[in-house]
Amino acid sequence: MTITTTHSYADNRSDISAGYSPEEWAARVDLAACYRIFAHLGWNELIYNHITLRLPGPEKHFLINPFGLMYSEVTASSLVKIDNKGNIIGHSDWPINPAGFTIHGAIHDSIPEAHCVMHTHTTAGMAVACSAGGLSMSNFYSAQLYEKVAYHEFEGITVHADEGPRLLRSIGDRPCIILRNHGLLAWGHNLPQAFANLWLLNRACEIQVASMSMGPVLDIPEAIQRKCTQDSLQFDPRFGAGQDVFRALTRVIEQEDPSFRT
């Protein structure tokens, strides 16, 4: 599987990018933009949670946020490159969060298609993760996730490597994961696709929290769920499969603060 990025600003290489290959710098800019987008959407959790992106090459290296920076502070050059054992590759002024490596490292190492992995603690996502019923297939957004959502039981704070194999068994081949009592997780073949998966899952959770507060909801028949998922433009490469949305949001945060490119 070829790793693709949006290359939004890959041609604007500056002195600070000179130590990286063009492919790595493009990945760094896209990932830094994504952290700023999360901050813009309110998907950040102080200095916690993670978005990781696998780099080109056979080494299974990937980028993760520096532990200690807010999402609004992350830049292309401050992202930390690590290997599949959590070792920092090259120089970094910041450490990484072990909890981030445990989940993301296991997925990057074992699911070849998972080039980007995203994890959030949004209020709506955590509320649904704490709900005994899980995701309700009762709204426009959840109906587009038929057989795309997996569940993983809560085992405590994710700092123990032995949880990795159990997490992978829970995920199977499903790109959207509800971590019970914990939060949401999504992965994709590239960053925009992972973002599209997570946005859809989080939006479904938001509508569920709002609608269930008013009383019983109307369940959507399974046949309609299946049809909605087949028809969803979120997953259709002919309509961007997340690329167009990610480019649009990158333009928004570029206008707010272009320092993510440095």
One Martini backbone bead per residue (centre of mass of N, CA, C, O) as a GRO file, in nm:
protein
  262
    1MET     BB    1   0.094   0.037   0.025
    2THR     BB    2   0.058   0.362  -0.047
    3ILE     BB    3   0.159   0.656   0.078
    4THR     BB    4  -0.057   0.930   0.141
    5THR     BB    5  -0.074   1.281   0.089
    6THR     BB    6  -0.166   1.612   0.039
    7HIS     BB    7   0.066   1.823  -0.018
    8SER     BB    8  -0.004   2.124   0.049
    9TYR     BB    9   0.330   2.220   0.134
   10ALA     BB   10   0.573   2.067  -0.009
   11ASP     BB   11   0.695   2.317  -0.188
   12ASN     BB   12   0.758   2.487   0.095
   13ARG     BB   13   1.068   2.466   0.144
   14SER     BB   14   1.284   2.499   0.411
   15ASP     BB   15   1.545   2.496   0.617
   16ILE     BB   16   1.398   2.313   0.835
   17SER     BB   17   1.358   2.071   0.603
   18ALA     BB   18   1.650   1.969   0.512
   19GLY     BB   19   1.664   1.694   0.707
   20TYR     BB   20   1.445   1.591   0.501
   21SER     BB   21   1.252   1.432   0.320
   22PRO     BB   22   0.996   1.510   0.120
   23GLU     BB   23   0.806   1.291   0.237
   24GLU     BB   24   0.840   1.356   0.539
   25TRP     BB   25   0.765   1.655   0.531
   26ALA     BB   26   0.480   1.619   0.421
   27ALA     BB   27   0.383   1.448   0.662
   28ARG     BB   28   0.440   1.659   0.881
   29VAL     BB   29   0.251   1.881   0.779
   30ASP     BB   30  -0.011   1.719   0.783
   31LEU     BB   31  -0.003   1.639   1.084
   32ALA     BB   32   0.013   1.921   1.203
   33ALA     BB   33  -0.253   2.013   1.080
   34CYS     BB   34  -0.428   1.804   1.229
   35TYR     BB   35  -0.378   1.907   1.513
   36ARG     BB   36  -0.502   2.188   1.457
   37ILE     BB   37  -0.780   2.082   1.378
   38PHE     BB   38  -0.851   1.954   1.646
   39ALA     BB   39  -0.838   2.217   1.803
   40HIS     BB   40  -1.058   2.362   1.637
   41LEU     BB   41  -1.281   2.125   1.713
   42GLY     BB   42  -1.222   2.018   2.020
   43TRP     BB   43  -1.037   1.730   2.025
   44ASN     BB   44  -0.877   1.803   2.260
   45GLU     BB   45  -0.660   1.691   2.565
   46LEU     BB   46  -0.460   1.884   2.610
   47ILE     BB   47  -0.163   1.672   2.599
   48TYR     BB   48  -0.341   1.446   2.496
   49ASN     BB   49  -0.334   1.218   2.284
   50HIS     BB   50  -0.348   1.089   1.927
   51ILE     BB   51  -0.158   1.122   1.617
   52THR     BB   52  -0.058   0.893   1.363
   53LEU     BB   53   0.220   0.847   1.113
   54ARG     BB   54   0.336   0.672   0.866
   55LEU     BB   55   0.631   0.612   0.708
   56PRO     BB   56   0.820   0.568   0.464
   57GLY     BB   57   0.915   0.241   0.456
   58PRO     BB   58   1.043  -0.059   0.626
   59GLU     BB   59   1.075   0.041   0.946
   60LYS     BB   60   0.811   0.147   1.094
   61HIS     BB   61   0.788   0.446   1.109
   62PHE     BB   62   0.656   0.712   1.325
   63LEU     BB   63   0.445   0.978   1.407
   64ILE     BB   64   0.435   1.196   1.701
   65ASN     BB   65   0.357   1.368   1.964
   66PRO     BB   66   0.475   1.583   2.183
   67PHE     BB   67   0.513   1.558   2.524
   68GLY     BB   68   0.363   1.888   2.623
   69LEU     BB   69   0.198   1.971   2.385
   70MET     BB   70  -0.022   2.134   2.234
   71TYR     BB   71  -0.193   2.113   1.947
   72SER     BB   72  -0.149   2.431   1.885
   73GLU     BB   73   0.190   2.374   1.891
   74VAL     BB   74   0.226   2.196   1.663
   75THR     BB   75   0.487   2.093   1.443
   76ALA     BB   76   0.666   1.952   1.200
   77SER     BB   77   0.948   1.953   1.368
   78SER     BB   78   0.823   1.842   1.657
   79LEU     BB   79   0.782   1.582   1.567
   80VAL     BB   80   0.804   1.235   1.651
   81LYS     BB   81   1.025   0.977   1.580
   82ILE     BB   82   0.942   0.625   1.574
   83ASP     BB   83   0.944   0.305   1.652
   84ASN     BB   84   0.799  -0.018   1.719
   85LYS     BB   85   0.931   0.034   2.035
   86GLY     BB   86   0.951   0.360   2.107
   87ASN     BB   87   1.194   0.478   1.973
   88ILE     BB   88   1.381   0.747   1.918
   89ILE     BB   89   1.443   0.915   1.612
   90GLY     BB   90   1.672   1.107   1.668
   91HIS     BB   91   1.580   1.426   1.742
   92SER     BB   92   1.434   1.547   2.064
   93ASP     BB   93   1.280   1.780   2.292
   94TRP     BB   94   1.077   1.538   2.337
   95PRO     BB   95   0.871   1.323   2.456
   96ILE     BB   96   0.664   1.043   2.500
   97ASN     BB   97   0.363   0.873   2.530
   98PRO     BB   98   0.315   0.554   2.627
   99ALA     BB   99   0.007   0.531   2.566
  100GLY     BB  100   0.039   0.590   2.262
  101PHE     BB  101   0.222   0.354   2.176
  102THR     BB  102   0.060   0.103   2.252
  103ILE     BB  103  -0.167   0.142   2.047
  104HIS     BB  104  -0.028   0.250   1.782
  105GLY     BB  105   0.198   0.042   1.754
  106ALA     BB  106   0.022  -0.210   1.717
  107ILE     BB  107  -0.125  -0.115   1.461
  108HIS     BB  108   0.114  -0.041   1.275
  109ASP     BB  109   0.256  -0.331   1.300
  110SER     BB  110  -0.026  -0.519   1.213
  111ILE     BB  111  -0.167  -0.303   1.009
  112PRO     BB  112  -0.091  -0.226   0.693
  113GLU     BB  113  -0.331  -0.003   0.639
  114ALA     BB  114  -0.233   0.163   0.903
  115HIS     BB  115  -0.110   0.483   0.855
  116CYS     BB  116  -0.346   0.601   1.041
  117VAL     BB  117  -0.396   0.717   1.388
  118MET     BB  118  -0.684   0.791   1.604
  119HIS     BB  119  -0.736   0.962   1.931
  120THR     BB  120  -1.016   1.026   2.158
  121HIS     BB  121  -1.194   1.246   2.430
  122THR     BB  122  -1.469   1.310   2.370
  123THR     BB  123  -1.762   1.353   2.515
  124ALA     BB  124  -1.939   1.184   2.323
  125GLY     BB  125  -1.748   0.941   2.293
  126MET     BB  126  -1.734   0.868   2.597
  127ALA     BB  127  -2.034   0.834   2.648
  128VAL     BB  128  -2.070   0.592   2.455
  129ALA     BB  129  -1.841   0.417   2.582
  130CYS     BB  130  -2.020   0.410   2.864
  131SER     BB  131  -2.239   0.267   2.716
  132ALA     BB  132  -2.398  -0.030   2.707
  133GLY     BB  133  -2.509   0.006   2.397
  134GLY     BB  134  -2.353   0.201   2.251
  135LEU     BB  135  -2.402   0.237   1.932
  136SER     BB  136  -2.662   0.397   1.772
  137MET     BB  137  -2.873   0.292   1.497
  138SER     BB  138  -3.039   0.618   1.462
  139ASN     BB  139  -2.858   0.779   1.248
  140PHE     BB  140  -2.715   0.917   0.974
  141TYR     BB  141  -2.419   0.838   1.070
  142SER     BB  142  -2.437   0.548   1.184
  143ALA     BB  143  -2.558   0.428   0.911
  144GLN     BB  144  -2.248   0.450   0.780
  145LEU     BB  145  -2.136   0.203   1.002
  146TYR     BB  146  -2.177  -0.069   0.889
  147GLU     BB  147  -1.946  -0.291   0.995
  148LYS     BB  148  -1.716  -0.055   1.122
  149VAL     BB  149  -1.749  -0.136   1.431
  150ALA     BB  150  -1.560  -0.167   1.723
  151TYR     BB  151  -1.475  -0.337   2.038
  152HIS     BB  152  -1.305  -0.250   2.354
  153GLU     BB  153  -1.217  -0.341   2.650
  154PHE     BB  154  -1.147  -0.229   2.956
  155GLU     BB  155  -0.794  -0.225   3.116
  156GLY     BB  156  -0.701   0.057   3.139
  157ILE     BB  157  -0.423   0.202   3.114
  158THR     BB  158  -0.228   0.221   2.807
  159VAL     BB  159   0.091   0.074   2.917
  160HIS     BB  160   0.051  -0.231   2.823
  161ALA     BB  161   0.166  -0.450   2.585
  162ASP     BB  162  -0.035  -0.701   2.630
  163GLU     BB  163  -0.289  -0.552   2.495
  164GLY     BB  164  -0.239  -0.547   2.191
  165PRO     BB  165  -0.354  -0.828   2.091
  166ARG     BB  166  -0.643  -0.773   2.196
  167LEU     BB  167  -0.698  -0.524   2.032
  168LEU     BB  168  -0.662  -0.656   1.751
  169ARG     BB  169  -0.893  -0.858   1.784
  170SER     BB  170  -1.115  -0.645   1.817
  171ILE     BB  171  -1.076  -0.499   1.542
  172GLY     BB  172  -0.963  -0.635   1.299
  173ASP     BB  173  -1.109  -0.463   1.003
  174ARG     BB  174  -1.201  -0.215   1.168
  175PRO     BB  175  -1.185   0.151   1.156
  176CYS     BB  176  -1.382   0.163   1.410
  177ILE     BB  177  -1.336   0.242   1.766
  178ILE     BB  178  -1.466   0.145   2.082
  179LEU     BB  179  -1.348   0.235   2.390
  180ARG     BB  180  -1.432   0.127   2.667
  181ASN     BB  181  -1.452   0.387   2.895
  182HIS     BB  182  -1.273   0.600   2.693
  183GLY     BB  183  -1.312   0.605   2.349
  184LEU     BB  184  -1.183   0.690   2.034
  185LEU     BB  185  -1.101   0.510   1.718
  186ALA     BB  186  -0.898   0.550   1.411
  187TRP     BB  187  -0.834   0.427   1.075
  188GLY     BB  188  -0.611   0.452   0.776
  189HIS     BB  189  -0.448   0.468   0.469
  190ASN     BB  190  -0.478   0.770   0.553
  191LEU     BB  191  -0.537   1.064   0.694
  192PRO     BB  192  -0.813   1.148   0.567
  193GLN     BB  193  -0.954   0.876   0.619
  194ALA     BB  194  -0.929   0.874   0.925
  195PHE     BB  195  -1.083   1.136   0.964
  196ALA     BB  196  -1.352   1.046   0.838
  197ASN     BB  197  -1.404   0.819   1.039
  198LEU     BB  198  -1.399   0.990   1.300
  199TRP     BB  199  -1.609   1.202   1.229
  200LEU     BB  200  -1.845   1.008   1.195
  201LEU     BB  201  -1.836   0.881   1.477
  202ASN     BB  202  -1.856   1.143   1.645
  203ARG     BB  203  -2.120   1.248   1.519
  204ALA     BB  204  -2.293   1.010   1.607
  205CYS     BB  205  -2.249   1.062   1.911
  206GLU     BB  206  -2.367   1.344   1.927
  207ILE     BB  207  -2.655   1.268   1.833
  208GLN     BB  208  -2.711   1.057   2.048
  209VAL     BB  209  -2.690   1.235   2.299
  210ALA     BB  210  -2.916   1.430   2.210
  211SER     BB  211  -3.155   1.230   2.144
  212MET     BB  212  -3.160   1.061   2.419
  213SER     BB  213  -3.243   1.311   2.598
  214MET     BB  214  -3.556   1.291   2.469
  215GLY     BB  215  -3.555   0.976   2.433
  216PRO     BB  216  -3.657   0.766   2.234
  217VAL     BB  217  -3.544   0.598   1.947
  218LEU     BB  218  -3.500   0.540   1.598
  219ASP     BB  219  -3.443   0.265   1.443
  220ILE     BB  220  -3.247   0.136   1.186
  221PRO     BB  221  -3.259  -0.068   0.952
  222GLU     BB  222  -3.030  -0.285   0.834
  223ALA     BB  223  -3.075  -0.239   0.528
  224ILE     BB  224  -3.028   0.072   0.548
  225GLN     BB  225  -2.749   0.067   0.664
  226ARG     BB  226  -2.615  -0.080   0.430
  227LYS     BB  227  -2.688   0.132   0.216
  228CYS     BB  228  -2.554   0.380   0.345
  229THR     BB  229  -2.265   0.267   0.341
  230GLN     BB  230  -2.251   0.225   0.031
  231ASP     BB  231  -2.333   0.547  -0.028
  232SER     BB  232  -2.102   0.674   0.112
  233LEU     BB  233  -1.874   0.938   0.051
  234GLN     BB  234  -1.654   0.891   0.273
  235PHE     BB  235  -1.548   0.609   0.096
  236ASP     BB  236  -1.518   0.763  -0.186
  237PRO     BB  237  -1.268   0.843  -0.407
  238ARG     BB  238  -1.444   1.021  -0.607
  239PHE     BB  239  -1.502   1.210  -0.323
  240GLY     BB  240  -1.202   1.195  -0.158
  241ALA     BB  241  -1.206   1.035   0.113
  242GLY     BB  242  -1.135   1.323   0.286
  243GLN     BB  243  -0.953   1.517   0.122
  244ASP     BB  244  -1.134   1.769   0.086
  245VAL     BB  245  -1.181   1.824   0.386
  246PHE     BB  246  -0.886   1.851   0.471
  247ARG     BB  247  -0.816   2.087   0.287
  248ALA     BB  248  -1.026   2.284   0.400
  249LEU     BB  249  -0.919   2.280   0.697
  250THR     BB  250  -0.634   2.373   0.627
  251ARG     BB  251  -0.719   2.653   0.531
  252VAL     BB  252  -0.826   2.748   0.801
  253ILE     BB  253  -0.558   2.715   0.974
  254GLU     BB  254  -0.381   2.888   0.790
  255GLN     BB  255  -0.533   3.155   0.857
  256GLU     BB  256  -0.484   3.145   1.166
  257ASP     BB  257  -0.198   2.949   1.165
  258PRO     BB  258   0.107   2.869   0.984
  259SER     BB  259   0.318   2.733   1.198
  260PHE     BB  260   0.288   2.422   1.135
  261ARG     BB  261   0.513   2.434   0.891
  262THR     BB  262   0.786   2.451   1.094
   0.00000   0.00000   0.00000
